[in-house]
GROMACS .gro file of N, CA and C in nm:
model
  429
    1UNK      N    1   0.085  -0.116   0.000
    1UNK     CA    2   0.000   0.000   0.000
    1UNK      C    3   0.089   0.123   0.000
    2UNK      N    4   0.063   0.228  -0.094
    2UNK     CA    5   0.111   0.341  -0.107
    2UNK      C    6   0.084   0.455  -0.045
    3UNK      N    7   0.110   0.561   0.044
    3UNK     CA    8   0.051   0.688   0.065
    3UNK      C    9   0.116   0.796   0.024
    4UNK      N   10  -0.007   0.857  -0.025
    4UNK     CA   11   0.032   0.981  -0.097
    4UNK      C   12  -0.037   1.122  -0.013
    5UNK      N   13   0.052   1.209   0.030
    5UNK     CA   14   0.086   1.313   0.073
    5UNK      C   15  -0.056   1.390   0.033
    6UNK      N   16  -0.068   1.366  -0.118
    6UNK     CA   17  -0.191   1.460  -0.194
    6UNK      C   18  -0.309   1.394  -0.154
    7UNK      N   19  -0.314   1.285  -0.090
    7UNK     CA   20  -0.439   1.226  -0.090
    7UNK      C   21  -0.482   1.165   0.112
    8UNK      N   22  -0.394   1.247   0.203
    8UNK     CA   23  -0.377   1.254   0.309
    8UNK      C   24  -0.507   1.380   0.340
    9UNK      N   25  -0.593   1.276   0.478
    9UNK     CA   26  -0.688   1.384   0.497
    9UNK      C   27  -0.656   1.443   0.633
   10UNK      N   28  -0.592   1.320   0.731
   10UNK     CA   29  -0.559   1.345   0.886
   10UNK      C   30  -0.449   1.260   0.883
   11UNK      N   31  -0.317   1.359   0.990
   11UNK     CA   32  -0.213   1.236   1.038
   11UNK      C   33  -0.267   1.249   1.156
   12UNK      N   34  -0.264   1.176   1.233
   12UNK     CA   35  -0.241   1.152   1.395
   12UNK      C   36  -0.309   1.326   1.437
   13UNK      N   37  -0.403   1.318   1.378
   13UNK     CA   38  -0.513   1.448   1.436
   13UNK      C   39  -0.571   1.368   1.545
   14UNK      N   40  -0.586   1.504   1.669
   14UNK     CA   41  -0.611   1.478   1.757
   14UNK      C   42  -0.782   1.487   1.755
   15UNK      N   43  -0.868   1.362   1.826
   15UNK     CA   44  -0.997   1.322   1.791
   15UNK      C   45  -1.092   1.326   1.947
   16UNK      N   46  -0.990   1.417   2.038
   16UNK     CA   47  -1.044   1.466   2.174
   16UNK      C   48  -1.145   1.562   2.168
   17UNK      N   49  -1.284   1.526   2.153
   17UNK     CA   50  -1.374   1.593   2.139
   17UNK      C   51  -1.551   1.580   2.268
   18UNK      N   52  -1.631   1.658   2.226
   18UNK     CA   53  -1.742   1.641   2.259
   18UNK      C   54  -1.809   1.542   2.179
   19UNK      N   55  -1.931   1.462   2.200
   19UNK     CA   56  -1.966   1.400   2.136
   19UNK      C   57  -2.015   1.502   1.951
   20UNK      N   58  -1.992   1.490   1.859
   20UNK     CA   59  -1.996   1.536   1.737
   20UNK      C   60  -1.901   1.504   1.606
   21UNK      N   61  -1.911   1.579   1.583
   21UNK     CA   62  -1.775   1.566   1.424
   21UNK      C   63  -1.658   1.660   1.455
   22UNK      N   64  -1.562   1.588   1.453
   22UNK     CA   65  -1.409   1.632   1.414
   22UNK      C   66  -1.399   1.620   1.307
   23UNK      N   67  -1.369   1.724   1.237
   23UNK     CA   68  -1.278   1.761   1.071
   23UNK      C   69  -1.172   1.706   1.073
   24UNK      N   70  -1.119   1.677   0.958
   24UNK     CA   71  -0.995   1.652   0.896
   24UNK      C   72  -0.954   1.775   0.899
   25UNK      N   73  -0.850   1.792   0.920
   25UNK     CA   74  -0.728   1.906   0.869
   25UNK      C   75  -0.709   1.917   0.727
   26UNK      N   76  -0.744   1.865   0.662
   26UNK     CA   77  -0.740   1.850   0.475
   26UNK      C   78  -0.854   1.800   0.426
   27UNK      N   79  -0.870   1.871   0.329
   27UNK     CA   80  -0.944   1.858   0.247
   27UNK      C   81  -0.933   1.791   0.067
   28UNK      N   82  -0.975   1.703   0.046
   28UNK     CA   83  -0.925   1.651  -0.100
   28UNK      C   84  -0.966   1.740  -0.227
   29UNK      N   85  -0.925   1.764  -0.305
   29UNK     CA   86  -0.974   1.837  -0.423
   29UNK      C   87  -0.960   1.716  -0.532
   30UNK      N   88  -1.077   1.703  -0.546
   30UNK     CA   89  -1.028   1.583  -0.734
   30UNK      C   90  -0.994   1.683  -0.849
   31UNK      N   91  -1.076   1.773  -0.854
   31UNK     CA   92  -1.025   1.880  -0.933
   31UNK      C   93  -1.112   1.815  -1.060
   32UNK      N   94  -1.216   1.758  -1.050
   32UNK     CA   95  -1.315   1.691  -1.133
   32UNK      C   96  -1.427   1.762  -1.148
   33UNK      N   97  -1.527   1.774  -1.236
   33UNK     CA   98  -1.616   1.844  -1.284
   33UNK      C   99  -1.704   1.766  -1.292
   34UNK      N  100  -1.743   1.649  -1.324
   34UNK     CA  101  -1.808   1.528  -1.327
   34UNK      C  102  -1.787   1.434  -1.216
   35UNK      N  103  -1.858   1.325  -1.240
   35UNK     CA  104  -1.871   1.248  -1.118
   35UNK      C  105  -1.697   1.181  -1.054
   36UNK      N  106  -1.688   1.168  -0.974
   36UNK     CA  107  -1.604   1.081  -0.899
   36UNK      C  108  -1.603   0.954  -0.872
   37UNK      N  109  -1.516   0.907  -0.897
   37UNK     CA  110  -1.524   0.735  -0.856
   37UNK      C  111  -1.538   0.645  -0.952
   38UNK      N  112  -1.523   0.689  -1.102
   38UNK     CA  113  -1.575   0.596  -1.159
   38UNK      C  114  -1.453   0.548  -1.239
   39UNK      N  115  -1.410   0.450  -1.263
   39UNK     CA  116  -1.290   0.393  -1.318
   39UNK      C  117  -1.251   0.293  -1.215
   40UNK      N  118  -1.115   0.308  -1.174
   40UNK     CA  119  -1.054   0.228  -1.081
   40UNK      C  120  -1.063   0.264  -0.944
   41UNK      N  121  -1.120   0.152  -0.857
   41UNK     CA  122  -1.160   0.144  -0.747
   41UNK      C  123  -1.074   0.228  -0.620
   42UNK      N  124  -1.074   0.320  -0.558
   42UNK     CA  125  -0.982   0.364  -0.461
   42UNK      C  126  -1.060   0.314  -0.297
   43UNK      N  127  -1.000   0.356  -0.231
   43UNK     CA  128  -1.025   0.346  -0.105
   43UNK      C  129  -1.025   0.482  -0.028
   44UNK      N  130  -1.059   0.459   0.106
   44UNK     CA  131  -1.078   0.553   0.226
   44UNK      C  132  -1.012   0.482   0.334
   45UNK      N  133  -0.923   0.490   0.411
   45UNK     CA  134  -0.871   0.415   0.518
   45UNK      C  135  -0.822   0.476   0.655
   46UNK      N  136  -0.898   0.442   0.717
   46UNK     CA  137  -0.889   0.530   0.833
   46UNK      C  138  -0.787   0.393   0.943
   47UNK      N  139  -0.740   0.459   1.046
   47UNK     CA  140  -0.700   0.409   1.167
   47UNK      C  141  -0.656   0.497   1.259
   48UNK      N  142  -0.648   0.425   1.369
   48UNK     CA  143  -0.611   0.523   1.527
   48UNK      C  144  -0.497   0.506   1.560
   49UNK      N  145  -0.398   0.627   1.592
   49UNK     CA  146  -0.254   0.629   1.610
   49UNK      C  147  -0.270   0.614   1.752
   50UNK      N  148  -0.300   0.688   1.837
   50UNK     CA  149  -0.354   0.659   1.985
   50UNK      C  150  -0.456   0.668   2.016
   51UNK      N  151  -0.478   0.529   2.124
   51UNK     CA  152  -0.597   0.484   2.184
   51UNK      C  153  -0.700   0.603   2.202
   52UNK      N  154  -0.826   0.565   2.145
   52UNK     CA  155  -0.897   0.670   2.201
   52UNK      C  156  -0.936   0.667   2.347
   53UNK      N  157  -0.958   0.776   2.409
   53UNK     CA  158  -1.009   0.753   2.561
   53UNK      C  159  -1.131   0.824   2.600
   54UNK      N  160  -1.211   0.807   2.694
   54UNK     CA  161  -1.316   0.854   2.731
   54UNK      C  162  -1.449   0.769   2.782
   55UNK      N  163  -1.496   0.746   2.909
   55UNK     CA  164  -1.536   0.629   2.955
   55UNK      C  165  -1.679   0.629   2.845
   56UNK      N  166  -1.714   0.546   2.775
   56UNK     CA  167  -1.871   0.539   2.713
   56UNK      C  168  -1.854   0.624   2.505
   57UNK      N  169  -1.708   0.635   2.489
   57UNK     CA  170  -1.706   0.720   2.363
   57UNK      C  171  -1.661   0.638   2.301
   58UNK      N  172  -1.728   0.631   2.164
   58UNK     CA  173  -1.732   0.535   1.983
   58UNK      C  174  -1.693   0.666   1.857
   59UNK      N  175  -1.652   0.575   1.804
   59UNK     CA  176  -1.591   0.674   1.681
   59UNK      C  177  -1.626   0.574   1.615
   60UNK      N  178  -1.664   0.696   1.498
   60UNK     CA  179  -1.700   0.620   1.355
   60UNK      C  180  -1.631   0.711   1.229
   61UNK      N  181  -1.604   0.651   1.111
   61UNK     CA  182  -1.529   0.775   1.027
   61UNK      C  183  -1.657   0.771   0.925
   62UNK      N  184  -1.653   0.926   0.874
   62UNK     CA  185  -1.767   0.941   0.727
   62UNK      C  186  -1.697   1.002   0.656
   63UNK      N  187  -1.688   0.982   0.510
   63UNK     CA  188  -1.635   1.043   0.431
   63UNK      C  189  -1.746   1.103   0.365
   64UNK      N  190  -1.734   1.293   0.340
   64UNK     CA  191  -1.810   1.364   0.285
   64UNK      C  192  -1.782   1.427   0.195
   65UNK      N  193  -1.890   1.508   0.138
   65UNK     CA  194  -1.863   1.524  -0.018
   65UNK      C  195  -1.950   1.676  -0.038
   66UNK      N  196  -1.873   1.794  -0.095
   66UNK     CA  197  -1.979   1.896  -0.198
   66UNK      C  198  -1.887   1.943  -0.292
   67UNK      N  199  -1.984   2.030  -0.347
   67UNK     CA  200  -1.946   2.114  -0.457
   67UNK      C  201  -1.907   2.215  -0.445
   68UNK      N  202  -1.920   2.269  -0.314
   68UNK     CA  203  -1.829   2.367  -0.333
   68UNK      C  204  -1.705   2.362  -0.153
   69UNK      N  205  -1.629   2.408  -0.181
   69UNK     CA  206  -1.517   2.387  -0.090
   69UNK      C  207  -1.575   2.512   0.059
   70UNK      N  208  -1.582   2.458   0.183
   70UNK     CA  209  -1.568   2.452   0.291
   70UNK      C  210  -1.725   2.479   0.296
   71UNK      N  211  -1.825   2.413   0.240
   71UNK     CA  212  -1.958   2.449   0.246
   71UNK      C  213  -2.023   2.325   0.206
   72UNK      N  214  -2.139   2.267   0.253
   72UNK     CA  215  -2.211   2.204   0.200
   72UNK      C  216  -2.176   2.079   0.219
   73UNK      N  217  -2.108   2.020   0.277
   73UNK     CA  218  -2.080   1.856   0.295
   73UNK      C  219  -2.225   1.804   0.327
   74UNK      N  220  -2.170   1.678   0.268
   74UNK     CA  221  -2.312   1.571   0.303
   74UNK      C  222  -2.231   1.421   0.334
   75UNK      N  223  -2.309   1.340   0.402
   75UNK     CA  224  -2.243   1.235   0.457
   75UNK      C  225  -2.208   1.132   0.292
   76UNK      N  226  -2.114   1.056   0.253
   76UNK     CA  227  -2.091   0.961   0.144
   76UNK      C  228  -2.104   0.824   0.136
   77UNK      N  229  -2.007   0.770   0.278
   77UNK     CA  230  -1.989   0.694   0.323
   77UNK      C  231  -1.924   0.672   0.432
   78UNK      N  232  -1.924   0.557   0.537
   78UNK     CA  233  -1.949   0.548   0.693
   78UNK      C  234  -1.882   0.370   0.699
   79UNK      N  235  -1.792   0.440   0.768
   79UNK     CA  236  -1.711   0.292   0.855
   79UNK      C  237  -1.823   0.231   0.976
   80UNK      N  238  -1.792   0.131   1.061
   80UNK     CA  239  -1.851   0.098   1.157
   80UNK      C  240  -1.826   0.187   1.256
   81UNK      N  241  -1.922   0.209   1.355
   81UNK     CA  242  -1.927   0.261   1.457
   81UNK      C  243  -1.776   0.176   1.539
   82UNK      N  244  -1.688   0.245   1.595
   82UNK     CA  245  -1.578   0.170   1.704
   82UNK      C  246  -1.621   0.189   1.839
   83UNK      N  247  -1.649   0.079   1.892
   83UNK     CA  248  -1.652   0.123   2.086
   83UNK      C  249  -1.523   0.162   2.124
   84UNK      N  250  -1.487   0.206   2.266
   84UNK     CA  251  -1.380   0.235   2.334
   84UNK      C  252  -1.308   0.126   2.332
   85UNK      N  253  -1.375   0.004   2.315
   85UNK     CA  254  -1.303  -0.133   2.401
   85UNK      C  255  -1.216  -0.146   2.249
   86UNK      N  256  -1.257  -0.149   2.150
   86UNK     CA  257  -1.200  -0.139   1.995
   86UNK      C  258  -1.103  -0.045   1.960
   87UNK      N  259  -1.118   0.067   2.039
   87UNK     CA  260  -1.002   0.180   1.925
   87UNK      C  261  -0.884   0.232   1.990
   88UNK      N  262  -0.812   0.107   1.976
   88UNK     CA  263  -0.704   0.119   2.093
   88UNK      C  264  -0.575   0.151   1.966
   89UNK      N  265  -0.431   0.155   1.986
   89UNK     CA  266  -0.359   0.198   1.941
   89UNK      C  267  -0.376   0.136   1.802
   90UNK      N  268  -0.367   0.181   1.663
   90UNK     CA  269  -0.327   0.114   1.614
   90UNK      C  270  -0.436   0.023   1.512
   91UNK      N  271  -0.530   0.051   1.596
   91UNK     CA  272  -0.688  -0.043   1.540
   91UNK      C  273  -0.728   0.041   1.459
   92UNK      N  274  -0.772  -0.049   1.336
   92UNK     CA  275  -0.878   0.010   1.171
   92UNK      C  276  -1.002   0.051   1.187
   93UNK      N  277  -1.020   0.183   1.197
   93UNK     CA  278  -1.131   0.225   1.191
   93UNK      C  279  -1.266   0.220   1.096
   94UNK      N  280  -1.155   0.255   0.948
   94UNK     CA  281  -1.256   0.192   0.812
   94UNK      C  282  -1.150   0.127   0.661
   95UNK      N  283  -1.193   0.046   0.649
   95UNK     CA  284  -1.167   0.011   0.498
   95UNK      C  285  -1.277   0.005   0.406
   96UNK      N  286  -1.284   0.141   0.348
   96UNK     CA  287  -1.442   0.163   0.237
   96UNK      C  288  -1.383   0.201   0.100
   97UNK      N  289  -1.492   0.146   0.022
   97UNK     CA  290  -1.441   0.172  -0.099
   97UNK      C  291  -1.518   0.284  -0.149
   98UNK      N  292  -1.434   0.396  -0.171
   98UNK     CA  293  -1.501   0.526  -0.204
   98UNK      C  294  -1.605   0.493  -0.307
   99UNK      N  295  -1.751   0.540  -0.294
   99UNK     CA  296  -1.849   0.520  -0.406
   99UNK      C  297  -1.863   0.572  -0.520
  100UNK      N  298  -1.916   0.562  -0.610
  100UNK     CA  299  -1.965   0.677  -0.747
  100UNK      C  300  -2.065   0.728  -0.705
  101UNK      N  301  -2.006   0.867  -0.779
  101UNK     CA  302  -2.128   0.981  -0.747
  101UNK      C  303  -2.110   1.115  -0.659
  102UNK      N  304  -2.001   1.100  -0.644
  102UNK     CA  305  -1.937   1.240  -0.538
  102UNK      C  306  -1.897   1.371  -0.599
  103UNK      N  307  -1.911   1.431  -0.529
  103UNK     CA  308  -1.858   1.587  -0.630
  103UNK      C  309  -1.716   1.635  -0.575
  104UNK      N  310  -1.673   1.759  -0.624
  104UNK     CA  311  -1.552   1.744  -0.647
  104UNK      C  312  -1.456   1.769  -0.511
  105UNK      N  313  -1.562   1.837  -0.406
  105UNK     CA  314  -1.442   1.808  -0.238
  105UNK      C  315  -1.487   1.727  -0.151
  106UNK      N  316  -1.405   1.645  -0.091
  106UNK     CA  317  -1.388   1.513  -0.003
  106UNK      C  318  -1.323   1.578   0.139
  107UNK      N  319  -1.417   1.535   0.193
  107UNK     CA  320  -1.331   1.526   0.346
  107UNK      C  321  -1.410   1.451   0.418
  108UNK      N  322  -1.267   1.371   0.553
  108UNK     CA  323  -1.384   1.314   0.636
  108UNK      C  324  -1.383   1.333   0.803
  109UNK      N  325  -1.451   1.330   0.860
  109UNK     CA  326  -1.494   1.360   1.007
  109UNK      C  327  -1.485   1.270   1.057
  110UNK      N  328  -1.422   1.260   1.176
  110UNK     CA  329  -1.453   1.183   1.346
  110UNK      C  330  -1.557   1.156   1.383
  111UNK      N  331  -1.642   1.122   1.386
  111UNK     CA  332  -1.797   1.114   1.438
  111UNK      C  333  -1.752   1.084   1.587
  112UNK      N  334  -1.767   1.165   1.680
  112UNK     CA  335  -1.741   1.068   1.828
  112UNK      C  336  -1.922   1.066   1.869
  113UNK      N  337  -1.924   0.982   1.945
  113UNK     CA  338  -2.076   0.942   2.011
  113UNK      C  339  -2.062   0.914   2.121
  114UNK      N  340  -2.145   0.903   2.236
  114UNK     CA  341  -2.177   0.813   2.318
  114UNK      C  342  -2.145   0.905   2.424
  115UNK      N  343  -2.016   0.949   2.447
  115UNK     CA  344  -1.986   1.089   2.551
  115UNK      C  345  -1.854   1.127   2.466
  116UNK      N  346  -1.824   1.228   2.549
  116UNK     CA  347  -1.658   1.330   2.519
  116UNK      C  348  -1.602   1.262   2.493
  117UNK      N  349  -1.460   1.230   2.398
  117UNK     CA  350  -1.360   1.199   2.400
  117UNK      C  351  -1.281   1.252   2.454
  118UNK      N  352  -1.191   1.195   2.566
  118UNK     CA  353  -1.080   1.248   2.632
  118UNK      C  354  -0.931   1.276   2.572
  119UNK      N  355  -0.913   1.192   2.442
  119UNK     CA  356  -0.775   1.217   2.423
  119UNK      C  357  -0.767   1.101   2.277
  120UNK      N  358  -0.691   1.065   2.183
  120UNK     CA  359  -0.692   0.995   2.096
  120UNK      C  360  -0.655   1.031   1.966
  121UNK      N  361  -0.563   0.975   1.931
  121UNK     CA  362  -0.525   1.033   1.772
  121UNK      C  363  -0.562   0.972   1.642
  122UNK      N  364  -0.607   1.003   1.494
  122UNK     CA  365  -0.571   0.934   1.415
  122UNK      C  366  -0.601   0.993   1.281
  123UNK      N  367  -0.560   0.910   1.170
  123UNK     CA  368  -0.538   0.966   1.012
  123UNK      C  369  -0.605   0.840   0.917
  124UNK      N  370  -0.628   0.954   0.828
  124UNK     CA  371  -0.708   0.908   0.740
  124UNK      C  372  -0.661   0.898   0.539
  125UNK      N  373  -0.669   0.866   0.545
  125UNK     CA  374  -0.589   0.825   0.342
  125UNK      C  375  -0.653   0.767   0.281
  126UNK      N  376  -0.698   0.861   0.161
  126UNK     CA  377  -0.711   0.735   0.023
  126UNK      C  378  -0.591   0.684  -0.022
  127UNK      N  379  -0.673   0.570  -0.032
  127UNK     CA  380  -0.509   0.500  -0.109
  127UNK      C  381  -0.573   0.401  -0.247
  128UNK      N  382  -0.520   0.361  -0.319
  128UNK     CA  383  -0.490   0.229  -0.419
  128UNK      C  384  -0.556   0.072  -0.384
  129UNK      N  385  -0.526   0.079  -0.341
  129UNK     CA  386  -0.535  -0.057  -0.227
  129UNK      C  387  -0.529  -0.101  -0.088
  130UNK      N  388  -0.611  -0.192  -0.029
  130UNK     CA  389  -0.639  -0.200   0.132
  130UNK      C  390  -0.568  -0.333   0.140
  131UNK      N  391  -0.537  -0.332   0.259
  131UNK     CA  392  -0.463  -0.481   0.275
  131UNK      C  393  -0.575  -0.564   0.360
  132UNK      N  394  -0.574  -0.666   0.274
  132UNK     CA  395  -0.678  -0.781   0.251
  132UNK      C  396  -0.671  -0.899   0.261
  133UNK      N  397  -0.560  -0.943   0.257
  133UNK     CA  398  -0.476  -1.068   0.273
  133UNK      C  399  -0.523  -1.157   0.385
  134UNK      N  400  -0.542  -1.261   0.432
  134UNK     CA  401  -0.590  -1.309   0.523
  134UNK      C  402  -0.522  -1.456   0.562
  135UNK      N  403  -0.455  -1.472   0.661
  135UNK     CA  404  -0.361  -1.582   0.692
  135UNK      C  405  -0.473  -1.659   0.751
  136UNK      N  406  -0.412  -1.841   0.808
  136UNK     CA  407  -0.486  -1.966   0.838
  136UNK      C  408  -0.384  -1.943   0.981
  137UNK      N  409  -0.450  -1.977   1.067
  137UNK     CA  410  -0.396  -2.008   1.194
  137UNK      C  411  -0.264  -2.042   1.179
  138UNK      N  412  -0.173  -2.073   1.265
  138UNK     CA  413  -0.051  -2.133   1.251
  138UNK      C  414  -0.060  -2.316   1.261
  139UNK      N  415  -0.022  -2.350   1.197
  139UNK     CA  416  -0.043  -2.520   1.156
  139UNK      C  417  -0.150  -2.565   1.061
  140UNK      N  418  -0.195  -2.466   1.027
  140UNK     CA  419  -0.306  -2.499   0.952
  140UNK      C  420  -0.308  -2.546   0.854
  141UNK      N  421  -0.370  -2.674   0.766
  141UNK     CA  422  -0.341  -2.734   0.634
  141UNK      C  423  -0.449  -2.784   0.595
  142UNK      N  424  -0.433  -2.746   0.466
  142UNK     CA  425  -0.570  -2.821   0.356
  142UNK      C  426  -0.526  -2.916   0.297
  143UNK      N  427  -0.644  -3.054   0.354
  143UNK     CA  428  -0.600  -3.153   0.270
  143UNK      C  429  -0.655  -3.177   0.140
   0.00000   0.00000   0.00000
């Protein structure tokens, strides 16, 4: 998996909030006039650099979408909700495959729920490809 700088929405943004939406620090520009998404498949990939904290607080990531830049977002698409007990260092928040049909600015939000977040970091990237790969236990054999 590749990351690209241009396609970085959050590094290790801090996601210490009230229950609501945290912004990305960046915003994507496709620089497209027509729809988005349509060709080769990209992704949205979120994860948590540090544990989130806060007794009863879930994070979820949405990736949003308008037409015109710092106005008008609408929700696109939505990772799973994460409990506290889940979004510990290091843990995947979303692997989504960006949809068709978006206009030309992207950004995505923290959703925190449930209560405040006390403290917690993390970043977000389109990328190329998600890692998907999936190993068999150790000893494991097909006969």
């Amino acid at each position: 998996m590749i990351l690209d700088t241009q396609a970085t929405f959050a590094v290790a943004q801090s996601v210490a909030s009230a229950a609501g939406d945290v912004v990305s620090t960046n915003v994507y520009d496709t620089g497209a006039t027509a729809d988005t998404g349509i060709g080769e498949n990209f992704f949205l990939l979120a994860k948590m650099n540090a544990a989130l904290a806060g007794a009863g607080a879930a994070i979820q990531v949405v990736l949003q979408t308008s037409a015109a830049e710092g106005s008008g977002y609408t929700d696109a698409a939505a990772g799973p909700v994460v409990a506290l007990a889940s979004a510990g260092a290091n843990a995947n928040l979303a692997k989504i495959r960006v949809p068709i049909g978006l206009k030309r600015y992207l950004r995505v939000v923290f959703r925190i729920s449930g209560a405040t977040s006390s403290g917690g970091t993390a970043s977000a990237y389109i990328v190329k490809d998600v890692e998907a790969l999936q190993y068999g236990a150790s000893g494991f054999t097909v006969a």
